[in-house]
Short mmCIF file of C-alpha atoms and ligand atoms in Angstrom, two decimals:
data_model
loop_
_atom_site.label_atom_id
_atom_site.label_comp_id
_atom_site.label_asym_id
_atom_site.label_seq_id
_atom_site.Cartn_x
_atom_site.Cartn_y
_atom_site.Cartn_z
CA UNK A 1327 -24.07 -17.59 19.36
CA UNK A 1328 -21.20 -15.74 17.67
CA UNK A 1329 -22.64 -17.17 14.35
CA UNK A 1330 -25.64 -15.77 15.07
CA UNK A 1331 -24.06 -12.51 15.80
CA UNK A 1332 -22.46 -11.82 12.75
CA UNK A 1333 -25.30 -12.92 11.00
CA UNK A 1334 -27.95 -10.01 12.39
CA UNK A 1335 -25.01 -7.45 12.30
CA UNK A 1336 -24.48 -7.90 8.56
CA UNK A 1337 -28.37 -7.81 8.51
CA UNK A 1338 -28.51 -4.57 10.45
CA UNK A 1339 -26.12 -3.06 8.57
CA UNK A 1340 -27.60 -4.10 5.08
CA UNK A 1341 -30.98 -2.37 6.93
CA UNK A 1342 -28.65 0.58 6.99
CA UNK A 1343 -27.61 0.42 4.07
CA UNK A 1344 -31.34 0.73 2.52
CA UNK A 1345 -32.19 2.87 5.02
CA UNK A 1346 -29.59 6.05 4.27
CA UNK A 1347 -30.79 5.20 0.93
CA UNK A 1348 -34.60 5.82 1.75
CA UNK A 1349 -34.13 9.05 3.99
CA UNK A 1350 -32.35 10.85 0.73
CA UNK A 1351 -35.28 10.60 -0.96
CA UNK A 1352 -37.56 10.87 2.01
CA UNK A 1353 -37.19 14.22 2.85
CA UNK A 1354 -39.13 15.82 0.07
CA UNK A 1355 -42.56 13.70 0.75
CA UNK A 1356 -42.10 14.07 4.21
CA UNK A 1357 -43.08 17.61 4.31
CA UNK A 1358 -46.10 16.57 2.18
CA UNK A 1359 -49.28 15.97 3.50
CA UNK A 1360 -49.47 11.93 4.07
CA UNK A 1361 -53.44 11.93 3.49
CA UNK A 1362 -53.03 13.23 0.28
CA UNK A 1363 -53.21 10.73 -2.43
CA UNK A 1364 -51.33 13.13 -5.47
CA UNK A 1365 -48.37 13.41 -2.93
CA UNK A 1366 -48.12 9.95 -2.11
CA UNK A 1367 -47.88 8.82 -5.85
CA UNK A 1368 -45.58 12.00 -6.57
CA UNK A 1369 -43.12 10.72 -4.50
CA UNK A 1370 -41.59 7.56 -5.63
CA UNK A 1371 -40.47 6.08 -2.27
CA UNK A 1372 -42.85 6.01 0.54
CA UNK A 1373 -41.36 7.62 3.57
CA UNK A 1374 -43.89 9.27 5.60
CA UNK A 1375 -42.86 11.26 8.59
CA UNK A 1376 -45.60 10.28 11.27
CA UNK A 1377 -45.08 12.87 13.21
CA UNK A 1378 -45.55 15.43 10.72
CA UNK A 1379 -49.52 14.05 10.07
CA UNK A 1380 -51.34 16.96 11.32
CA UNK A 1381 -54.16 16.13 13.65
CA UNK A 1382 -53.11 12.18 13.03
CA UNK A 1383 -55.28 10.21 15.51
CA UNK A 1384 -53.80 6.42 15.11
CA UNK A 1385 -56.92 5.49 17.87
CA UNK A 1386 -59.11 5.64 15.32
CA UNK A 1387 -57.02 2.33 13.72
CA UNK A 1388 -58.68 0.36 16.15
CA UNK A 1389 -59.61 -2.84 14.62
CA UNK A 1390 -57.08 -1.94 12.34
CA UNK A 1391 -59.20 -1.43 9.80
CA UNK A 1392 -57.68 1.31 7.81
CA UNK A 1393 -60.43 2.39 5.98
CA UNK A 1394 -61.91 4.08 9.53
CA UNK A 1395 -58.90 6.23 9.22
CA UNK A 1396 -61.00 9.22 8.71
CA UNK A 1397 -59.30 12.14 6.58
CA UNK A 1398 -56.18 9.78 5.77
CA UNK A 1399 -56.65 7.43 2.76
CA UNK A 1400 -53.21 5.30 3.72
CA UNK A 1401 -54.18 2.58 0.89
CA UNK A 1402 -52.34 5.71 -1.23
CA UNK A 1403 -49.27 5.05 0.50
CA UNK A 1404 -47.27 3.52 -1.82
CA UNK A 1405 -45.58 0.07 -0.88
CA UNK A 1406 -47.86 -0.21 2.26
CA UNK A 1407 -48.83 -3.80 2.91
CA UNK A 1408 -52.77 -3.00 2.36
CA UNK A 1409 -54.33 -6.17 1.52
CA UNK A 1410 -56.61 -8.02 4.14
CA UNK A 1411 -55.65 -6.95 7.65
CA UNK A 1412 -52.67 -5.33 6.54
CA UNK A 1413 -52.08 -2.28 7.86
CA UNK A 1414 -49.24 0.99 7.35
CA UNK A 1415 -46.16 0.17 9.88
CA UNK A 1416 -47.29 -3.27 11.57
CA UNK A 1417 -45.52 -3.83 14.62
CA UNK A 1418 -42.60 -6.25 14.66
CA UNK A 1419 -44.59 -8.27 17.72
CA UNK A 1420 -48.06 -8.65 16.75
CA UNK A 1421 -51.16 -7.12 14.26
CA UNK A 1422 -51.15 -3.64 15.96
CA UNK A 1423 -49.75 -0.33 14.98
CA UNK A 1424 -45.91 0.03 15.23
CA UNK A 1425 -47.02 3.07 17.33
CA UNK A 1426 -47.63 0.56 20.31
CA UNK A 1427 -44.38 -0.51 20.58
CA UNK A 1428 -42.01 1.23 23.01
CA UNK A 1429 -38.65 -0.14 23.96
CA UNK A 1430 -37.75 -3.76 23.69
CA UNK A 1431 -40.68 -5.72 23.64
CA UNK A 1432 -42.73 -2.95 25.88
CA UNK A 1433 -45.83 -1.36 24.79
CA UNK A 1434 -46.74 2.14 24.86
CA UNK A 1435 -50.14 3.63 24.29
CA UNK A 1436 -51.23 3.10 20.70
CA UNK A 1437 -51.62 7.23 20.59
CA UNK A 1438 -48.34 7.56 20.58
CA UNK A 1439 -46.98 9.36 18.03
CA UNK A 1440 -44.21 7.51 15.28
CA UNK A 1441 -41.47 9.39 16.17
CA UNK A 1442 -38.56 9.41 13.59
CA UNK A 1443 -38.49 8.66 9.89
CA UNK A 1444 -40.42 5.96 8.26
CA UNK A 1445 -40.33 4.51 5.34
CA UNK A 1446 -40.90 1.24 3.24
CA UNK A 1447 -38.94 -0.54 0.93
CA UNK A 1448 -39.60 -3.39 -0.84
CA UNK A 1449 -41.14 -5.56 2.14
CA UNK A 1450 -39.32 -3.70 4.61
CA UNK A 1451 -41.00 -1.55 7.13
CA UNK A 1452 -38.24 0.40 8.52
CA UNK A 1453 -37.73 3.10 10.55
CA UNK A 1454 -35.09 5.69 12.01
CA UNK A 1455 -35.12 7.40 15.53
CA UNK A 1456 -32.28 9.30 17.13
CA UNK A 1457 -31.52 12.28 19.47
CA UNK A 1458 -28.32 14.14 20.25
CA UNK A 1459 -27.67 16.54 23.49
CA UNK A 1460 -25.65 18.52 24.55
CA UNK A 1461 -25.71 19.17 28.24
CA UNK A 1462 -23.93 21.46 30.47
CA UNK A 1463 -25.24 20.64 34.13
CA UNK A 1464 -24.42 21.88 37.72
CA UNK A 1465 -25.28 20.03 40.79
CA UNK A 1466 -25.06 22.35 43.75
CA UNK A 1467 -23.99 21.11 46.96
CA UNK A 1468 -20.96 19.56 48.69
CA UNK A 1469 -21.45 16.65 47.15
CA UNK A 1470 -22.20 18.42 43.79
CA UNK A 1471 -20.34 18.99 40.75
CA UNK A 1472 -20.61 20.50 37.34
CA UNK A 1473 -19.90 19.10 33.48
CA UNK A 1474 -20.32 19.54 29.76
CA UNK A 1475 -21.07 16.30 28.00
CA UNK A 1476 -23.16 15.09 25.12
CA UNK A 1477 -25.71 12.08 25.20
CA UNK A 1478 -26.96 10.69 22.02
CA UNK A 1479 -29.01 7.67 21.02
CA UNK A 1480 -29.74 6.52 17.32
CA UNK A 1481 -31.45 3.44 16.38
CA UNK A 1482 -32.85 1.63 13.36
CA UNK A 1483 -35.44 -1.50 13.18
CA UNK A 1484 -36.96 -3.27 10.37
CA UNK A 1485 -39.47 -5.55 10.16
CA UNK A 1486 -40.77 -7.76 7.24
CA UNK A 1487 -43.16 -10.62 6.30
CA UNK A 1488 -40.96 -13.77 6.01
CA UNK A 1489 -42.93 -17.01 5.73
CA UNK A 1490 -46.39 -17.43 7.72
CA UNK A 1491 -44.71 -14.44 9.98
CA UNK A 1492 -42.89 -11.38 10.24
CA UNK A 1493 -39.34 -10.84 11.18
CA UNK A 1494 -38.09 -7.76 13.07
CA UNK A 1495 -34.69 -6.66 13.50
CA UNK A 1496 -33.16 -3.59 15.90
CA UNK A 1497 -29.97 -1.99 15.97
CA UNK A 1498 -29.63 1.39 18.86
CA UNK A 1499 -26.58 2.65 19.38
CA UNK A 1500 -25.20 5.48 21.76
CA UNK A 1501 -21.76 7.74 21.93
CA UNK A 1502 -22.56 7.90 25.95
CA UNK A 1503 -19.55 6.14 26.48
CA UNK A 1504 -17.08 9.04 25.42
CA UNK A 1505 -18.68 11.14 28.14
CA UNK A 1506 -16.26 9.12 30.07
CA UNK A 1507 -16.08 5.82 32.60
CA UNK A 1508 -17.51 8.07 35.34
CA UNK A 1509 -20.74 9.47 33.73
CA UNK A 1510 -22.61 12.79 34.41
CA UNK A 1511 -23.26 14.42 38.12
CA UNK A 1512 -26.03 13.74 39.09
CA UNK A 1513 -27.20 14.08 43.17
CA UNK A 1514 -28.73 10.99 44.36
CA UNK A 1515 -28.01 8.77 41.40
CA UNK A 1516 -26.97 5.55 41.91
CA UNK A 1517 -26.14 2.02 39.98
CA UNK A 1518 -23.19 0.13 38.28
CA UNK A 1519 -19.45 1.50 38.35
CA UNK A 1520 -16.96 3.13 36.74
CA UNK A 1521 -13.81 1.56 37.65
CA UNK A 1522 -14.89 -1.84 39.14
CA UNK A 1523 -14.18 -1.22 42.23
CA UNK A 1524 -16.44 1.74 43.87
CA UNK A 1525 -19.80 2.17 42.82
CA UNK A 1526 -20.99 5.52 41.18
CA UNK A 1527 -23.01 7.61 43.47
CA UNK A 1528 -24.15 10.85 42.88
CA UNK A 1529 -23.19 10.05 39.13
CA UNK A 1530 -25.32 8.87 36.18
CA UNK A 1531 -23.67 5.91 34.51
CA UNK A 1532 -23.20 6.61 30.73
CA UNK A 1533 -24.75 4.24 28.35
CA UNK A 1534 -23.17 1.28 26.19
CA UNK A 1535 -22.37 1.77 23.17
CA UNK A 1536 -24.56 -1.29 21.56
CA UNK A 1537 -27.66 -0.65 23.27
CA UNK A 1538 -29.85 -3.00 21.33
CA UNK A 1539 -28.98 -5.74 18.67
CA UNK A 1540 -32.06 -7.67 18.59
CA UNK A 1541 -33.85 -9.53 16.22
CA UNK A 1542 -37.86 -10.86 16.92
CA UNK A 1543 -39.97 -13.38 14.75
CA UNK A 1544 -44.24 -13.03 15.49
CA UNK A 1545 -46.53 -15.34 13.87
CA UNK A 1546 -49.97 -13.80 13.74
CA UNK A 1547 -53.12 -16.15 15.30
CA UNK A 1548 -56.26 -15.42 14.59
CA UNK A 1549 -57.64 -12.12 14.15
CA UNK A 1550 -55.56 -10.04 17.13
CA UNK A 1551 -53.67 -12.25 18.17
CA UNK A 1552 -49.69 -13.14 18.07
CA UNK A 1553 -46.79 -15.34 19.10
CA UNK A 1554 -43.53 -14.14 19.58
CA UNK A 1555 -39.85 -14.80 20.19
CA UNK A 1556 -37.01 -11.95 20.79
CA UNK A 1557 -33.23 -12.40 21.42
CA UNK A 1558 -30.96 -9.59 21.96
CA UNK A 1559 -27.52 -8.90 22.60
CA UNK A 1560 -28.33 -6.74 24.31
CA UNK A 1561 -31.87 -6.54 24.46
CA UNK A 1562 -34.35 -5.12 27.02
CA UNK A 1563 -36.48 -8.06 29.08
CA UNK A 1564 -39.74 -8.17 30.05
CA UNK A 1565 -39.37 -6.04 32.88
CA UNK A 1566 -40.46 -2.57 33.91
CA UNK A 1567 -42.13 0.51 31.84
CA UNK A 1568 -40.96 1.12 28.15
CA UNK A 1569 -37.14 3.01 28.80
CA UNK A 1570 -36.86 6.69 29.79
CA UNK A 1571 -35.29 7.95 27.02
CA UNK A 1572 -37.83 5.94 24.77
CA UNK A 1573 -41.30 6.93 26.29
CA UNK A 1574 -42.60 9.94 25.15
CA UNK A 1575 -43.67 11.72 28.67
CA UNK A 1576 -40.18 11.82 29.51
CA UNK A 1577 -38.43 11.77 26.21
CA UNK A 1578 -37.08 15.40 25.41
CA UNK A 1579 -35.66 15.47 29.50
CA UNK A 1580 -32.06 15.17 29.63
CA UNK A 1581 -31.91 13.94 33.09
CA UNK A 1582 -31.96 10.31 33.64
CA UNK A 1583 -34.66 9.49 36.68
CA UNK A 1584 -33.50 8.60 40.43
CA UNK A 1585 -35.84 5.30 39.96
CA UNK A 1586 -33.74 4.18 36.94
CA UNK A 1587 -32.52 1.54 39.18
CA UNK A 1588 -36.27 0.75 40.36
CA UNK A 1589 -38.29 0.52 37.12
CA UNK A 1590 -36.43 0.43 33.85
CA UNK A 1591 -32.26 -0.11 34.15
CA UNK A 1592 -32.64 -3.59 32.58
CA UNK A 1593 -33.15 -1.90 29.35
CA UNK A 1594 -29.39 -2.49 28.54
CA UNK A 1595 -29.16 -6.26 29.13
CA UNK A 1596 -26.14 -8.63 27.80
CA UNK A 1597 -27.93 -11.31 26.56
CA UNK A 1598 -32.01 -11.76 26.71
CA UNK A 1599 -34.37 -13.93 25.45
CA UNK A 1600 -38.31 -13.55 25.50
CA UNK A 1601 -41.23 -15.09 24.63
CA UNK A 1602 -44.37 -13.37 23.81
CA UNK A 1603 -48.31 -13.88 22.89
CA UNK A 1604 -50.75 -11.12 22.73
CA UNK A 1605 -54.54 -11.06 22.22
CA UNK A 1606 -56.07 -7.48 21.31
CA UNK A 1607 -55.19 -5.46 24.32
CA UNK A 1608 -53.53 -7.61 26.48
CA UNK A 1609 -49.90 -9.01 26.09
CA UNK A 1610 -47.87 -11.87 28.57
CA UNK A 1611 -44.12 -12.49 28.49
CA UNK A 1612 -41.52 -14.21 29.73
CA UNK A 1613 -37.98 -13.16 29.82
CA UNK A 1614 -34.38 -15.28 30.55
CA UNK A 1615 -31.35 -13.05 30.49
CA UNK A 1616 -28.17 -12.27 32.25
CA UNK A 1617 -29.04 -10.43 35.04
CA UNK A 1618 -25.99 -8.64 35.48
CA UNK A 1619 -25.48 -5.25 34.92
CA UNK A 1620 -23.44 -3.89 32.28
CA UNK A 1621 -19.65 -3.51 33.08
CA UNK A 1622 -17.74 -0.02 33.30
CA UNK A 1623 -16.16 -1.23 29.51
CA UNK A 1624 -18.83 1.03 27.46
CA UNK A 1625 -17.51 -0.28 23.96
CA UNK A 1626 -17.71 -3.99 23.85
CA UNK A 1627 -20.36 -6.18 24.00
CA UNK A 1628 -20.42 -8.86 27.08
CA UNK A 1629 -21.39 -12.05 27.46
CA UNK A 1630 -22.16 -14.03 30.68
CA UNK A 1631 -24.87 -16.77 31.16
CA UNK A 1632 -28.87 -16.41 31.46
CA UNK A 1633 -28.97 -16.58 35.17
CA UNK A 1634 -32.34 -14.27 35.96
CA UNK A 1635 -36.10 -14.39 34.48
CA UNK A 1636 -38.87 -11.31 34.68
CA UNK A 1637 -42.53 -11.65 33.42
CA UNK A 1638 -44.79 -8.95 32.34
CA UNK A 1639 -48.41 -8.70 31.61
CA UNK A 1640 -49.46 -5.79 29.61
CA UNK A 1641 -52.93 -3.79 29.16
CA UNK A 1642 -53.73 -1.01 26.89
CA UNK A 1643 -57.83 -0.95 27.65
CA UNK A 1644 -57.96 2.64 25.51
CA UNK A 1645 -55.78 3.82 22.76
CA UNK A 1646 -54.57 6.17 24.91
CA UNK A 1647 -53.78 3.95 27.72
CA UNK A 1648 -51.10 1.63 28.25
CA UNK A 1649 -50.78 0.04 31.79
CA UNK A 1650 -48.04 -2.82 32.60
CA UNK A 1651 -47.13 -5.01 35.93
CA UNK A 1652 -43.87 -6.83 36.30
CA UNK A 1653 -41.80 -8.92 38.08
CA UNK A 1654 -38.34 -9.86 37.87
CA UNK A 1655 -35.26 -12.51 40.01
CA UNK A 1656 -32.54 -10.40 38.92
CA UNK A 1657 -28.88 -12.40 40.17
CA UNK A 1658 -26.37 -10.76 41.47
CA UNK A 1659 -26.72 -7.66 39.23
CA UNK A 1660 -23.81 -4.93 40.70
CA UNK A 1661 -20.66 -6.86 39.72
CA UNK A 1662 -19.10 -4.97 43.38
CA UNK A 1663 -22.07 -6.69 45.31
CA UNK A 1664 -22.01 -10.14 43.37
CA UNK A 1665 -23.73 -12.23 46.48
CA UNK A 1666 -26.91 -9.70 47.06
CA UNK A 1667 -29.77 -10.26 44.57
CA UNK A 1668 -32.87 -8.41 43.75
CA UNK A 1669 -36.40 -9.01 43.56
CA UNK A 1670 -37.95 -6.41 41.30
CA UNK A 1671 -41.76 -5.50 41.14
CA UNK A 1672 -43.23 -2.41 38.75
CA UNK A 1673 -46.11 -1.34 38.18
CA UNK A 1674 -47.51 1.45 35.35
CA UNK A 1675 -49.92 3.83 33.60
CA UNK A 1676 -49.29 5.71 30.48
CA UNK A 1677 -51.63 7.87 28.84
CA UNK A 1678 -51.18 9.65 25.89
CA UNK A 1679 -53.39 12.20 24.26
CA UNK A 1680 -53.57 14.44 21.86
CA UNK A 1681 -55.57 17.99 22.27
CA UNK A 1682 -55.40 19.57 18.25
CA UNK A 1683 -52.07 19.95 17.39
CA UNK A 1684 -51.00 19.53 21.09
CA UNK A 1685 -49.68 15.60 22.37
CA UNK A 1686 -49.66 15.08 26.22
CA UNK A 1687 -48.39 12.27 27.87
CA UNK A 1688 -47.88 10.90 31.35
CA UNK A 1689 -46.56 7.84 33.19
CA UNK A 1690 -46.52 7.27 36.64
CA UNK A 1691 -44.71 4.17 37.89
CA UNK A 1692 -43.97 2.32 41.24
CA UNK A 1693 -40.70 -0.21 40.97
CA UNK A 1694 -39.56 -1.89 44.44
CA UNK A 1695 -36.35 -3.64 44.97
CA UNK A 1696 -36.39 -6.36 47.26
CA UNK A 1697 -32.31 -7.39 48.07
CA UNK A 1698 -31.54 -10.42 49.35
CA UNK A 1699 -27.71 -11.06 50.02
CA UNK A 1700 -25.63 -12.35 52.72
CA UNK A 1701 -26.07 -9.34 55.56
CA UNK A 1702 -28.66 -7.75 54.52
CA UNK A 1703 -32.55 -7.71 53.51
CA UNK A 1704 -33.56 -4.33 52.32
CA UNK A 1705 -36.64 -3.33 50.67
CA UNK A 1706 -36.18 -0.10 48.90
CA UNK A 1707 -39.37 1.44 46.97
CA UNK A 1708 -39.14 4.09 44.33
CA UNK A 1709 -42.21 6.58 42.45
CA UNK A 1710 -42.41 8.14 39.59
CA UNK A 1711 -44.57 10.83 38.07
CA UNK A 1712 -43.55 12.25 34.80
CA UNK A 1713 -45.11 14.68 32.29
CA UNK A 1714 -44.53 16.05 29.23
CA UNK A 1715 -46.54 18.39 27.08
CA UNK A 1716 -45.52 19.45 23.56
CA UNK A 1717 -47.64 22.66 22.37
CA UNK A 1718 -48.17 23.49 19.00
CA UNK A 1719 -44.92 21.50 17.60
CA UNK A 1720 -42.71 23.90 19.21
CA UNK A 1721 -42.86 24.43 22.84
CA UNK A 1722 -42.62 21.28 25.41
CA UNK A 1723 -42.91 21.57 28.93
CA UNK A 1724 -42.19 18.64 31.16
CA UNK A 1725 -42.11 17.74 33.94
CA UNK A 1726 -40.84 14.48 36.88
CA UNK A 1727 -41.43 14.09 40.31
CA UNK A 1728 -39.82 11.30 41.93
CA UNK A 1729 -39.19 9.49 45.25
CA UNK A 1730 -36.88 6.59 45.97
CA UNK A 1731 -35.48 5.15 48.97
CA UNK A 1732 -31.77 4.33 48.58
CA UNK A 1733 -29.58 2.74 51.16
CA UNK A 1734 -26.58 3.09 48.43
CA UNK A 1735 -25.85 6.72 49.20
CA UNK A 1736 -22.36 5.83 51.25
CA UNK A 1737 -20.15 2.80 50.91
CA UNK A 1738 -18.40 0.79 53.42
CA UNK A 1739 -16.50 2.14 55.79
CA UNK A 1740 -18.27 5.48 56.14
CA UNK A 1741 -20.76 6.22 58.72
CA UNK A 1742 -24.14 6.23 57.24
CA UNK A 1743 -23.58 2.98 54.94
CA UNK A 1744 -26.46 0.73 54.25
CA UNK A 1745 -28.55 3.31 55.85
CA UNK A 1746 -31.85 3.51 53.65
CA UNK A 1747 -32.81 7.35 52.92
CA UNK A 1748 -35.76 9.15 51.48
CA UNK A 1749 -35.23 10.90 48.28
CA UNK A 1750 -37.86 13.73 46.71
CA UNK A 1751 -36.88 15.06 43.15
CA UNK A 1752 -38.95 17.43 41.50
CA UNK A 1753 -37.90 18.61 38.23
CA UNK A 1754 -39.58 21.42 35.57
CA UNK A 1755 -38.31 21.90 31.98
CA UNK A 1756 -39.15 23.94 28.99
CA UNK A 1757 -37.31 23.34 25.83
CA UNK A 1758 -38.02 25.86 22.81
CA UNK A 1759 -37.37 24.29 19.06
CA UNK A 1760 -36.12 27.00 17.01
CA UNK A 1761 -34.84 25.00 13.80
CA UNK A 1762 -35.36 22.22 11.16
CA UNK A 1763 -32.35 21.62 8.93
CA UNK A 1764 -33.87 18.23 6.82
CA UNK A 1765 -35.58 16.13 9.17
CA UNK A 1766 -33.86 16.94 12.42
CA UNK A 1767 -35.63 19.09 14.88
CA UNK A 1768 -33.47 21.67 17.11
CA UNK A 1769 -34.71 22.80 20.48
CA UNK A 1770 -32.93 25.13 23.29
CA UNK A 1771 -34.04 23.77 26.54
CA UNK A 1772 -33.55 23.83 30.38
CA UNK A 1773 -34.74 22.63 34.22
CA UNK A 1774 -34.19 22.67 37.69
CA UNK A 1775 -34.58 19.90 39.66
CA UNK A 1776 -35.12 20.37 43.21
CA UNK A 1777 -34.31 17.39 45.81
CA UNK A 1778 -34.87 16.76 49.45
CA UNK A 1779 -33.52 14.26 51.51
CA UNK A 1780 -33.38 14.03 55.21
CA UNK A 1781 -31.47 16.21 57.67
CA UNK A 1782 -29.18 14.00 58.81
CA UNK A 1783 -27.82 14.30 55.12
CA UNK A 1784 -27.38 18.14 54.93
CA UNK A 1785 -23.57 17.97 56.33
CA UNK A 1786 -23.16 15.89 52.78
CA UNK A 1787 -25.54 17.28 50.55
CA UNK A 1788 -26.43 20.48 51.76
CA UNK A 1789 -29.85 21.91 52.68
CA UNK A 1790 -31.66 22.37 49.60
CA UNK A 1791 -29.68 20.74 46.67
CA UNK A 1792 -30.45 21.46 43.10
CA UNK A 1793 -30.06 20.14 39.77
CA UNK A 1794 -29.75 22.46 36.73
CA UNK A 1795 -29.03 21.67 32.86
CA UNK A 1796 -29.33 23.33 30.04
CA UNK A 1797 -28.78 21.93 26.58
CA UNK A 1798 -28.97 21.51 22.85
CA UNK A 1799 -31.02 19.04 21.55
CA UNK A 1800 -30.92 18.24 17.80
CA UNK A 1801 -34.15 15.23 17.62
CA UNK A 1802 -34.53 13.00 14.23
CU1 LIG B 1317 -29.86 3.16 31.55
#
């Protein structure tokens, strides 16, 4: 294992290497126009900026046929694997656009625009995505509390063909960790710990600093269809929608969701292994991974054994569709509750369109915990409805509403614990890009989230709690 360690971090970092080299001389065809055929060949290295393709429509790659790419004559782009089937930016996991894939092994409607830089070199396919934010937020309330922090994620993959298949390797990274051990306020929030001995409530957990070091191998069968195997340390399983802060209806929001801890909070797992096979629309896995949560030490990378298994069966019937059901034994996953385990079902819908120059996207998701541990049986359900609409390149509105119930709210010894509790979040954001310095997008942005709970929990909470933020968000 630590061999094998090593081995895809030198990897990763050699894909870095290449990368920083590729974006230098990206930036000048990137403001191109990718259907033209004069740019393409003016500009030595292919690196295409996806999201820069005016009035790109990737559904029209169905069948993957690229010469029904109407208005875009990719077999100009340079270095793109064009003979056959081939196709611009295959997906590490099977013959489909890379624009399918979300987080992990997840997919996301094939409409869904590359975000981040892109380019090819050699045989490599690689690609750059990252966001940086800086937050101040107020929760009102008793129980509320205010802070300044940044969030940031950055992340590289690669894939290339290596014998009869294709190899695909990840590295995502975050500086959440030097928000501090205790996270951002956040009313109603609840999961993992900060100090190993109390849960955080009312607090989002930051992120780990290794967020993904994964590496995948696909062998293609037949005309659609795939194979596939995926180990990560850490990795996302098989379980739950593609990540919040990876699918694009709730991408630019700052605010992690109340029913992280209901649909996607595997997404940082210490050790996961799946196995894949897709035909055309529809994809099965199988996950095995440590189904413990990560610890309150942010920097390091743990290892503990595969004690947990999820399986997912994903559906996207239209290119603007993506649909997913789940199911996951997750053991013992809050190191302070090591005895209770949890039974996880999610369900979801994505659809992503895009009106002119405008992209809209929605998911709305249903995750339900079931716990099983020594006292208790508790079956807490949680909803989600997010939005967000980008307008014109410049102006996104989004919005979430959400509803969980959460018996987590107090801990032992006080006099509503284990006491399950309905939770209603509805948030509304606006965030206005004002800048482009190379290929880094700024935006200005803010929201209010308002929450209601039930009476019994205004001498804690208050009567009509609110969340604001506003923030800075600088968006490769
Ligand atoms: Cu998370």
């Amino acid at each position: 294992m630590q061999l094998k360690i090593t081995k895809t971090c030198l990897a990763v970092s050699a894909l870095a290497g290449t990368f920083a080299a590729g974006v230098v001389h990206a930036q000048p065809s990137a403001a191109a126009p990718v259907g033209s055929a004069s740019a393409a060949s003016a500009a030595p290295p292919a690196a295409h900026d996806m999201s820069s393709m005016p009035g790109h429509d990737m559904s029209s790659m169905k069948g993957y046929d690229m010469s029904t790419m109407e208005g875009h004559d990719m077999s100009s782009m340079k270095g793109m694997p064009m003979s056959g089937h081939g196709m611009a930016m295959q997906s590490a996991f099977g013959p489909y656009s890379m624009s399918r894939e979300g987080s992990g092994t997840s997919w996301q409607p094939d409409t869904s625009p590359m975000m981040g830089l892109h380019s090819m070199e050699g045989d490599w396919a690689l690609m750059a995505h990252g966001f940086v934010n800086g937050i101040y937020d107020r929760q009102t309330g008793p129980l509320g509390a205010s802070k300044a922090f940044t969030e940031s994620m950055a992340m590289l993959m690669g894939n290339r063909p290596v014998g009869p298949g294709t190899i695909g390797l990840r590295a995502m990274v975050s500086l959440d960790p030097a928000m501090g051990k205790r996270g951002y306020p956040l009313l109603f929030e609840t999961g993992e710990t900060a100090d190993g001995k109390t849960p955080l409530v009312d607090r989002q957990h930051p992120h780990d600093l290794f967020m993904e070091l994964s590496t995948s191998y696909s062998l293609k069968l037949g005309d659609d269809g795939a194979v596939f195997g995926y180990v990560g340390l850490p990795g996302e399983p098989a379980l739950g929608p593609t990540a919040f802060m990876h699918r694009f209806s709730g991408i630019r929001n700052p605010e992690a969701p109340l029913t992280h801890h209901w649909l996607d909070s595997t997404h940082i797992t210490f050790g996961v292994a799946t196995l894949g096979a897709s035909k055309g629309p529809v994809q099965l896995e199988a996950s095995w991974f440590n189904g413990r949560e990560p610890d309150q030490f942010r920097w390091n990378i743990e290892t503990r054994r595969f004690d947990s298994w999820s399986t997912r069966l994903s559906w996207n019937p239209l290119p603007e569709l993506s649909m997913q059901v789940s199911y996951g034994y997750l053991k013992s996953p809050e190191q302070l509750e090591p005895d209770t385990s949890v039974r996880r079902t999610t369900a979801s819908a994505t659809y992503h369109a895009h009106l002119g120059a405008d992209e809209w996207a929605t998911t709305l998701a249903y995750g339900r915990n079931r716990k099983n541990g020594p006292d208790m049986r508790v079956s807490e359900p949680g909803w989600l409805l997010e939005s967000t609409y980008v307008l014109r390149d410049t102006h996104t509105f989004f919005g979430r509403a959400e509803q969980v119930s959460n018996s987590e709210l107090f801990q032992e010894g006080q006099p509503l614990h284990g006491e399950e509790f309905r939770i209603r979040k509805f948030s509304v954001g606006y965030i206005f890009d004002f800048a482009k310095t190379g290929p880094v997008k700024w935006g200005i942005g803010g929201l209010v989230g308002f929450l209601s709970a039930p009476s019994r929990l205004d001498p804690y909470y208050g009567e009509s709690p609110r969340s604001y933020m506003v923030f800075l968000q600088g968006r490769l």
